[in-house]
Tab-separated table of C-alpha atoms in Angstrom:
chain	number	residue	atom	x	y	z
A	167	MET	CA	19.938	-32.931	-25.657
A	168	TYR	CA	17.966	-32.348	-22.485
A	169	PRO	CA	19.493	-31.359	-19.122
A	170	GLU	CA	19.597	-34.237	-16.628
A	171	VAL	CA	16.775	-33.755	-14.115
A	172	SER	CA	16.292	-35.902	-11.016
A	173	VAL	CA	12.976	-35.663	-9.199
A	174	VAL	CA	12.845	-36.175	-5.395
A	175	ILE	CA	9.524	-36.804	-3.643
A	176	PRO	CA	9.071	-37.434	0.091
A	177	VAL	CA	5.885	-39.491	0.642
A	178	ARG	CA	3.827	-41.319	3.177
A	179	ASN	CA	0.471	-42.921	2.437
A	180	GLU	CA	-0.274	-41.203	-0.869
A	181	ALA	CA	-1.923	-44.102	-2.691
A	182	ALA	CA	-4.880	-41.970	-3.706
A	183	LYS	CA	-2.762	-39.411	-5.584
A	184	ILE	CA	0.708	-40.814	-6.249
A	185	LYS	CA	-0.222	-42.278	-9.652
A	186	ALA	CA	-1.322	-38.865	-10.984
A	187	CYS	CA	1.851	-37.322	-9.591
A	188	ILE	CA	4.205	-39.847	-11.188
A	189	GLU	CA	2.423	-39.984	-14.556
A	190	GLY	CA	2.275	-36.181	-14.707
A	191	ILE	CA	6.056	-36.136	-14.303
A	192	LEU	CA	6.631	-38.882	-16.858
A	193	ASN	CA	4.498	-37.043	-19.400
A	194	GLN	CA	6.524	-33.805	-19.341
A	195	SER	CA	7.871	-32.264	-22.536
A	196	VAL	CA	11.346	-32.542	-20.969
A	197	PRO	CA	12.003	-36.122	-19.875
A	198	VAL	CA	13.370	-36.618	-16.409
A	199	LYS	CA	16.327	-38.900	-15.691
A	200	GLU	CA	14.965	-40.529	-12.552
A	201	ILE	CA	12.341	-40.194	-9.840
A	202	ILE	CA	13.543	-40.828	-6.295
A	203	VAL	CA	10.798	-41.382	-3.747
A	204	VAL	CA	11.715	-41.230	-0.049
A	205	ASP	CA	8.984	-43.178	1.742
A	206	SER	CA	8.601	-42.869	5.535
A	207	GLY	CA	6.408	-45.877	6.300
A	208	SER	CA	3.502	-46.035	3.810
A	209	THR	CA	0.960	-48.759	4.609
A	210	ASP	CA	-1.821	-47.882	2.182
A	211	GLY	CA	-0.507	-49.405	-1.069
A	212	THR	CA	1.699	-46.475	-2.143
A	213	LEU	CA	4.752	-48.713	-2.471
A	214	GLU	CA	2.870	-51.275	-4.540
A	215	ILE	CA	1.801	-48.553	-6.977
A	216	LEU	CA	5.330	-47.189	-7.288
A	217	ARG	CA	6.694	-50.608	-8.270
A	218	ASN	CA	4.845	-50.258	-11.621
A	219	TYR	CA	7.198	-47.459	-12.726
A	220	PRO	CA	10.747	-48.514	-13.781
A	221	LYS	CA	12.005	-44.911	-13.537
A	222	VAL	CA	11.076	-44.739	-9.834
A	223	THR	CA	13.580	-45.649	-7.140
A	224	VAL	CA	12.143	-45.976	-3.610
A	225	ILE	CA	14.242	-45.233	-0.535
A	226	GLU	CA	12.478	-46.418	2.614
A	227	ILE	CA	13.177	-44.710	5.948
A	228	PRO	CA	11.572	-45.289	9.395
A	229	PRO	CA	8.603	-42.990	10.107
A	230	SER	CA	10.364	-41.791	13.251
A	231	SER	CA	13.293	-40.438	11.200
A	232	PHE	CA	11.149	-38.188	8.952
A	233	ASN	CA	12.129	-34.544	8.953
A	234	HIS	CA	11.078	-31.934	6.427
A	235	GLY	CA	14.648	-30.882	5.793
A	236	GLU	CA	16.824	-33.941	6.262
A	237	THR	CA	14.434	-36.355	4.516
A	238	ARG	CA	14.714	-34.248	1.379
A	239	ASN	CA	18.504	-34.268	1.760
A	240	VAL	CA	18.413	-38.086	1.681
A	241	GLY	CA	16.798	-37.965	-1.770
A	242	VAL	CA	19.204	-35.297	-3.023
A	243	ARG	CA	22.208	-37.388	-2.023
A	244	HIS	CA	20.879	-40.257	-4.112
A	245	ALA	CA	20.150	-38.034	-7.125
A	246	THR	CA	22.519	-38.062	-10.084
A	247	GLY	CA	21.080	-35.332	-12.349
A	248	GLU	CA	22.512	-31.838	-12.824
A	249	PHE	CA	19.215	-30.446	-11.552
A	250	VAL	CA	17.013	-31.723	-8.714
A	251	LEU	CA	13.259	-31.096	-8.848
A	252	LEU	CA	11.354	-31.309	-5.576
A	253	THR	CA	7.616	-31.897	-5.241
A	254	VAL	CA	5.209	-33.928	-3.052
A	255	GLY	CA	3.258	-37.124	-3.563
A	256	ASP	CA	-0.143	-35.473	-3.604
A	257	GLY	CA	0.916	-32.784	-6.080
A	258	LYS	CA	0.273	-33.021	-9.826
A	259	PRO	CA	1.835	-31.005	-12.670
A	260	TYR	CA	-0.527	-28.391	-14.070
A	261	ASP	CA	0.582	-29.183	-17.610
A	262	ASN	CA	3.396	-30.890	-19.525
A	263	GLN	CA	5.531	-27.718	-19.507
A	264	TRP	CA	6.191	-27.739	-15.769
A	265	VAL	CA	9.772	-29.073	-15.947
A	266	GLN	CA	10.577	-26.791	-18.908
A	267	GLU	CA	9.247	-23.699	-17.129
A	268	LEU	CA	11.409	-24.418	-14.114
A	269	LEU	CA	14.451	-24.877	-16.320
A	270	ASN	CA	13.662	-21.564	-18.024
A	271	GLY	CA	14.450	-19.748	-14.817
A	272	PHE	CA	18.122	-20.839	-14.843
A	273	ASP	CA	19.268	-17.880	-16.927
A	274	GLY	CA	22.745	-17.614	-15.433
A	275	PRO	CA	25.314	-19.566	-13.390
A	276	GLU	CA	24.439	-17.533	-10.271
A	277	VAL	CA	20.912	-19.008	-10.141
A	278	ALA	CA	20.740	-21.730	-7.485
A	279	GLY	CA	17.061	-22.574	-7.780
A	280	VAL	CA	13.771	-21.810	-9.482
A	281	CYS	CA	10.409	-21.925	-7.732
A	282	GLY	CA	6.978	-22.274	-9.273
A	283	GLN	CA	3.424	-21.835	-8.051
A	284	GLN	CA	0.867	-24.043	-6.268
A	285	VAL	CA	-2.669	-23.848	-7.687
A	286	VAL	CA	-5.967	-25.447	-6.658
A	287	SER	CA	-8.111	-27.313	-9.163
A	288	HIS	CA	-11.847	-26.712	-9.518
A	289	GLU	CA	-13.056	-29.799	-7.702
A	290	PRO	CA	-15.974	-30.001	-5.249
A	291	GLY	CA	-13.672	-31.296	-2.503
A	292	ASN	CA	-11.322	-28.315	-2.772
A	293	ASN	CA	-11.910	-25.010	-1.089
A	294	PRO	CA	-13.630	-22.812	-3.742
A	295	LEU	CA	-12.031	-19.679	-2.309
A	296	HIS	CA	-8.667	-21.157	-3.347
A	297	TRP	CA	-9.638	-22.362	-6.833
A	298	TYR	CA	-7.176	-21.204	-9.441
A	299	ARG	CA	-8.642	-18.238	-11.291
A	300	PRO	CA	-5.755	-16.549	-13.179
A	301	ILE	CA	-6.018	-12.820	-13.784
A	302	ASP	CA	-2.523	-11.816	-14.834
A	303	ALA	CA	-0.002	-13.447	-17.149
A	304	PRO	CA	2.800	-15.530	-15.558
A	305	THR	CA	5.836	-13.628	-14.343
A	306	LYS	CA	9.470	-14.363	-13.583
A	307	THR	CA	11.171	-12.569	-10.720
A	308	LYS	CA	14.827	-12.861	-9.729
A	309	TYR	CA	16.307	-12.061	-6.313
A	310	HIS	CA	20.040	-11.608	-6.018
A	311	TYR	CA	21.963	-9.857	-3.241
A	312	PRO	CA	25.724	-10.261	-3.754
A	313	ASN	CA	28.396	-8.967	-1.331
A	314	GLY	CA	26.272	-9.353	1.804
A	315	ALA	CA	23.420	-7.145	0.588
A	316	PHE	CA	20.782	-9.597	1.805
A	317	GLU	CA	21.586	-8.913	5.447
A	318	LYS	CA	20.909	-5.215	4.894
A	319	LEU	CA	17.258	-5.841	3.933
A	320	THR	CA	14.340	-5.205	6.261
A	321	PRO	CA	12.600	-8.276	7.760
A	322	GLY	CA	9.686	-7.754	5.349
A	323	GLU	CA	11.997	-7.584	2.336
A	324	LYS	CA	13.812	-10.721	3.440
A	325	LEU	CA	10.545	-12.595	3.869
A	326	LYS	CA	9.272	-11.499	0.445
A	327	ALA	CA	12.422	-12.749	-1.226
A	328	CYS	CA	12.193	-16.088	0.581
A	329	GLY	CA	8.630	-17.091	-0.181
A	330	TRP	CA	10.032	-20.402	-1.436
A	331	ASP	CA	7.910	-23.512	-1.979
A	332	ASP	CA	9.435	-26.937	-2.532
A	333	VAL	CA	6.120	-28.359	-3.695
A	334	THR	CA	7.332	-26.995	-7.045
A	335	ALA	CA	10.999	-26.058	-7.057
A	336	MET	CA	14.136	-27.024	-9.007
A	337	TYR	CA	17.719	-26.674	-7.800
A	338	ARG	CA	21.223	-27.095	-9.066
A	339	ARG	CA	22.262	-30.322	-7.354
A	340	GLU	CA	25.770	-29.059	-6.651
A	341	VAL	CA	24.258	-26.117	-4.720
A	342	LEU	CA	21.982	-28.383	-2.699
A	343	LEU	CA	25.015	-30.437	-1.705
A	344	GLU	CA	26.813	-27.255	-0.715
A	345	ILE	CA	23.743	-25.746	1.003
A	346	PRO	CA	21.527	-28.658	2.135
A	347	PHE	CA	18.147	-28.234	3.779
A	348	ARG	CA	18.369	-27.699	7.513
A	349	PHE	CA	17.023	-30.180	10.035
A	350	THR	CA	13.732	-28.441	10.902
A	351	SER	CA	10.112	-29.232	11.655
A	352	PHE	CA	8.811	-26.619	9.208
A	353	ALA	CA	9.803	-23.955	6.634
A	354	GLU	CA	12.796	-25.880	5.291
A	355	ASP	CA	12.130	-24.265	1.908
A	356	ALA	CA	12.107	-20.636	3.088
A	357	ILE	CA	15.128	-21.238	5.322
A	358	TRP	CA	17.022	-22.723	2.343
A	359	ALA	CA	16.166	-19.685	0.223
A	360	LYS	CA	17.568	-17.447	2.937
A	361	ASP	CA	20.753	-19.528	3.158
A	362	ALA	CA	21.194	-19.425	-0.630
A	363	LEU	CA	20.680	-15.669	-0.868
A	364	THR	CA	22.998	-15.078	2.101
A	365	ALA	CA	25.670	-17.117	0.314
A	366	GLY	CA	25.399	-14.828	-2.688
A	367	TYR	CA	23.364	-17.026	-5.032
A	368	ALA	CA	20.321	-15.870	-6.992
A	369	ILE	CA	16.887	-17.500	-6.857
A	370	VAL	CA	14.064	-17.151	-9.348
A	371	TYR	CA	10.274	-17.382	-9.134
A	372	ASN	CA	8.448	-18.414	-12.311
A	373	SER	CA	4.678	-18.559	-11.794
A	374	ALA	CA	4.227	-20.459	-15.071
A	375	ALA	CA	5.683	-23.586	-13.379
A	376	ARG	CA	2.471	-24.715	-11.696
A	377	VAL	CA	1.483	-27.753	-9.656
A	378	TYR	CA	-1.988	-28.722	-8.489
A	379	HIS	CA	-1.894	-29.189	-4.731
A	380	HIS	CA	-4.503	-28.827	-1.996
A	381	HIS	CA	-5.056	-29.990	1.578
A	382	GLN	CA	-8.347	-29.911	3.377
A	383	GLU	CA	-7.277	-28.840	6.878
A	384	SER	CA	-8.938	-29.237	10.247
A	385	LYS	CA	-9.273	-26.207	12.530
A	386	ASP	CA	-6.678	-27.721	14.856
A	387	PHE	CA	-4.209	-28.102	11.989
A	388	VAL	CA	-4.777	-24.569	10.769
A	389	PHE	CA	-3.965	-23.277	14.246
A	390	LYS	CA	-0.750	-25.305	14.403
A	391	ARG	CA	0.369	-24.517	10.887
A	392	THR	CA	-0.307	-20.813	11.306
A	393	LEU	CA	1.516	-20.730	14.652
A	394	THR	CA	4.606	-22.494	13.354
A	395	THR	CA	4.642	-20.303	10.222
A	396	ILE	CA	4.505	-17.100	12.285
A	397	TYR	CA	7.101	-18.471	14.714
A	398	MET	CA	9.532	-19.520	11.965
A	399	ARG	CA	9.206	-16.192	10.189
A	400	TYR	CA	10.013	-14.449	13.421
A	401	ARG	CA	12.949	-16.672	14.295
A	402	HIS	CA	14.564	-16.712	10.835
A	403	PHE	CA	13.580	-13.345	9.380
A	404	GLY	CA	12.759	-11.204	12.397
A	405	PHE	CA	9.304	-10.576	10.934
A	406	VAL	CA	6.237	-10.039	13.143
A	407	TYR	CA	2.726	-9.777	11.832
A	408	PRO	CA	0.517	-7.149	13.494
A	409	LYS	CA	-1.652	-8.660	16.250
A	410	GLU	CA	-4.881	-7.945	14.359
A	411	THR	CA	-3.732	-9.674	11.156
A	412	GLY	CA	-6.404	-11.981	9.754
A	413	LYS	CA	-9.536	-10.185	10.911
A	414	LYS	CA	-11.966	-9.786	8.032
A	415	SER	CA	-13.581	-6.483	7.118
A	416	LEU	CA	-17.202	-6.263	6.117
A	417	ARG	CA	-16.142	-5.738	2.513
A	418	SER	CA	-13.969	-8.832	2.441
A	419	THR	CA	-16.676	-10.898	4.117
A	420	LEU	CA	-19.278	-9.856	1.536
A	421	SER	CA	-16.768	-10.596	-1.227
A	422	ARG	CA	-16.301	-14.099	0.155
A	423	TYR	CA	-20.064	-14.723	0.278
A	424	LYS	CA	-20.403	-13.513	-3.301
A	425	GLN	CA	-17.568	-15.687	-4.579
A	426	ILE	CA	-18.895	-18.871	-2.951
A	427	PHE	CA	-22.560	-18.343	-3.777
A	428	THR	CA	-21.842	-17.566	-7.428
A	429	THR	CA	-19.842	-20.753	-7.857
A	430	LYS	CA	-22.197	-22.675	-10.155
A	431	GLU	CA	-20.437	-26.016	-9.765
A	432	LEU	CA	-21.467	-26.362	-6.084
A	433	PRO	CA	-24.899	-27.245	-4.613
A	434	LEU	CA	-26.374	-24.940	-1.992
A	435	LYS	CA	-25.457	-27.241	0.936
A	436	SER	CA	-21.795	-27.302	-0.084
A	437	LYS	CA	-21.759	-23.513	-0.344
A	438	ILE	CA	-23.049	-23.187	3.197
A	439	ASP	CA	-20.531	-25.807	4.426
A	440	TRP	CA	-17.677	-23.972	2.730
A	441	LEU	CA	-18.702	-20.659	4.270
A	442	LYS	CA	-18.640	-22.258	7.700
A	443	TYR	CA	-15.327	-23.978	7.008
A	444	ASN	CA	-13.644	-20.757	5.894
A	445	ASP	CA	-14.984	-18.823	8.883
A	446	GLU	CA	-13.520	-21.488	11.210
A	447	TYR	CA	-10.274	-21.486	9.173
A	448	ASP	CA	-9.853	-17.739	9.601
A	449	GLN	CA	-10.719	-17.875	13.310
A	450	ALA	CA	-8.080	-20.538	13.939
A	451	ALA	CA	-5.475	-18.411	12.176
A	452	VAL	CA	-6.410	-15.338	14.182
A	453	GLU	CA	-6.219	-17.366	17.425
A	454	ALA	CA	-2.715	-18.593	16.488
A	455	ASN	CA	-1.507	-15.060	15.847
A	456	HIS	CA	-2.913	-13.876	19.172
A	457	ALA	CA	-1.274	-16.813	20.968
A	458	PHE	CA	2.073	-15.914	19.358
A	459	HIS	CA	1.822	-12.266	20.432
A	460	ASN	CA	0.728	-13.117	23.988
A	461	ALA	CA	3.649	-15.533	24.359
A	462	LEU	CA	6.137	-13.110	22.826
A	463	ALA	CA	5.035	-10.421	25.301
A	464	GLU	CA	6.075	-12.786	28.128
A	465	GLY	CA	9.512	-13.427	26.620
A	466	GLU	CA	11.436	-15.636	24.233
A	467	LYS	CA	11.393	-18.661	26.550
A	468	VAL	CA	7.616	-18.625	26.794
A	469	LEU	CA	7.369	-18.283	23.024
A	470	ASP	CA	9.614	-21.293	22.485
A	471	GLN	CA	7.530	-23.306	24.975
A	472	LEU	CA	4.347	-22.383	23.125
A	473	HIS	CA	5.739	-23.551	19.821
A	474	GLU	CA	7.084	-26.770	21.284
A	475	LYS	CA	3.703	-27.499	22.879
A	476	TYR	CA	1.735	-27.286	19.639
A	477	CYS	CA	4.329	-27.801	16.879
A	478	GLY	CA	7.079	-29.932	18.307
A	479	LYS	CA	6.592	-32.432	15.482
A	480	PRO	CA	6.051	-31.696	11.811
A	481	PRO	CA	2.288	-31.069	11.460
A	482	ILE	CA	0.513	-33.428	9.049
A	483	PRO	CA	-2.746	-32.211	7.514
A	484	VAL	CA	-5.866	-33.934	8.748
A	485	LYS	CA	-7.980	-34.531	5.655
A	486	GLN	CA	-11.485	-33.223	6.371
A	487	LYS	CA	-14.309	-33.853	3.889
A	488	VAL	CA	-16.787	-31.139	2.947
A	489	ASN	CA	-19.722	-32.452	0.958
């Protein structure tokens, strides 16, 4: 007998990748009970593709009502399994043991959720600096702070414990109903992890539960995503990165050049393009951190205004092609 697992996937316009996502889930060693897709206005054929899968139930919501936290709650409320697995429409299981590896983390009744790892496949359109090149064996790490111990941690310790990622995460459904995702424009997963740990539950990270996932991001998007990440970590964990975070040393720059230019799968032009892309990526992240610190120095109100200006709505990656 297998545990009952419901899968919840928020999507919008994922026709290019949704088939690989769904079929990867259906081919798992542990069969899932149902796949609930919450669609917020797809117009690219995603819904037509999903109709080919009897195990998939589609819940359609208006695009204007999408929210990273509440939209996932909609799917959870429709789920009927003991466990709820969350992923995204452009993610794909690394292998057929993904569901099993997530279940392996539930080693006691105190465990509310188990989180896996995002990895990047070796494809020309994916950033070669992010390609998955495993060095160490997979690990499992449990965080548990009963009796209010979580609140006694330093901001850095809290942030480390809450590096949650609902591109690849499984939850006890009863806990998600007790502690739903918050209505938020970003970081719903990290905030949930904090809420669960504060409530006395344990959470587990199992790096063997991998999902292929990658976004090619524009410089503008990198700035916005970095800014909202820094802002949310400050607001929810009290954590502040040093102002000079992100600046590359000569050693790290040379290492980057070596890694890209020794990638045999890429032609010379692509290597040059990727070097330029990564330089712009890093510069955008540094600019976002500086903007955060400059605003914080002027006060909390100015900081909130800065975040609202750039990140008032959930940022959606702008797919940018590098040949």
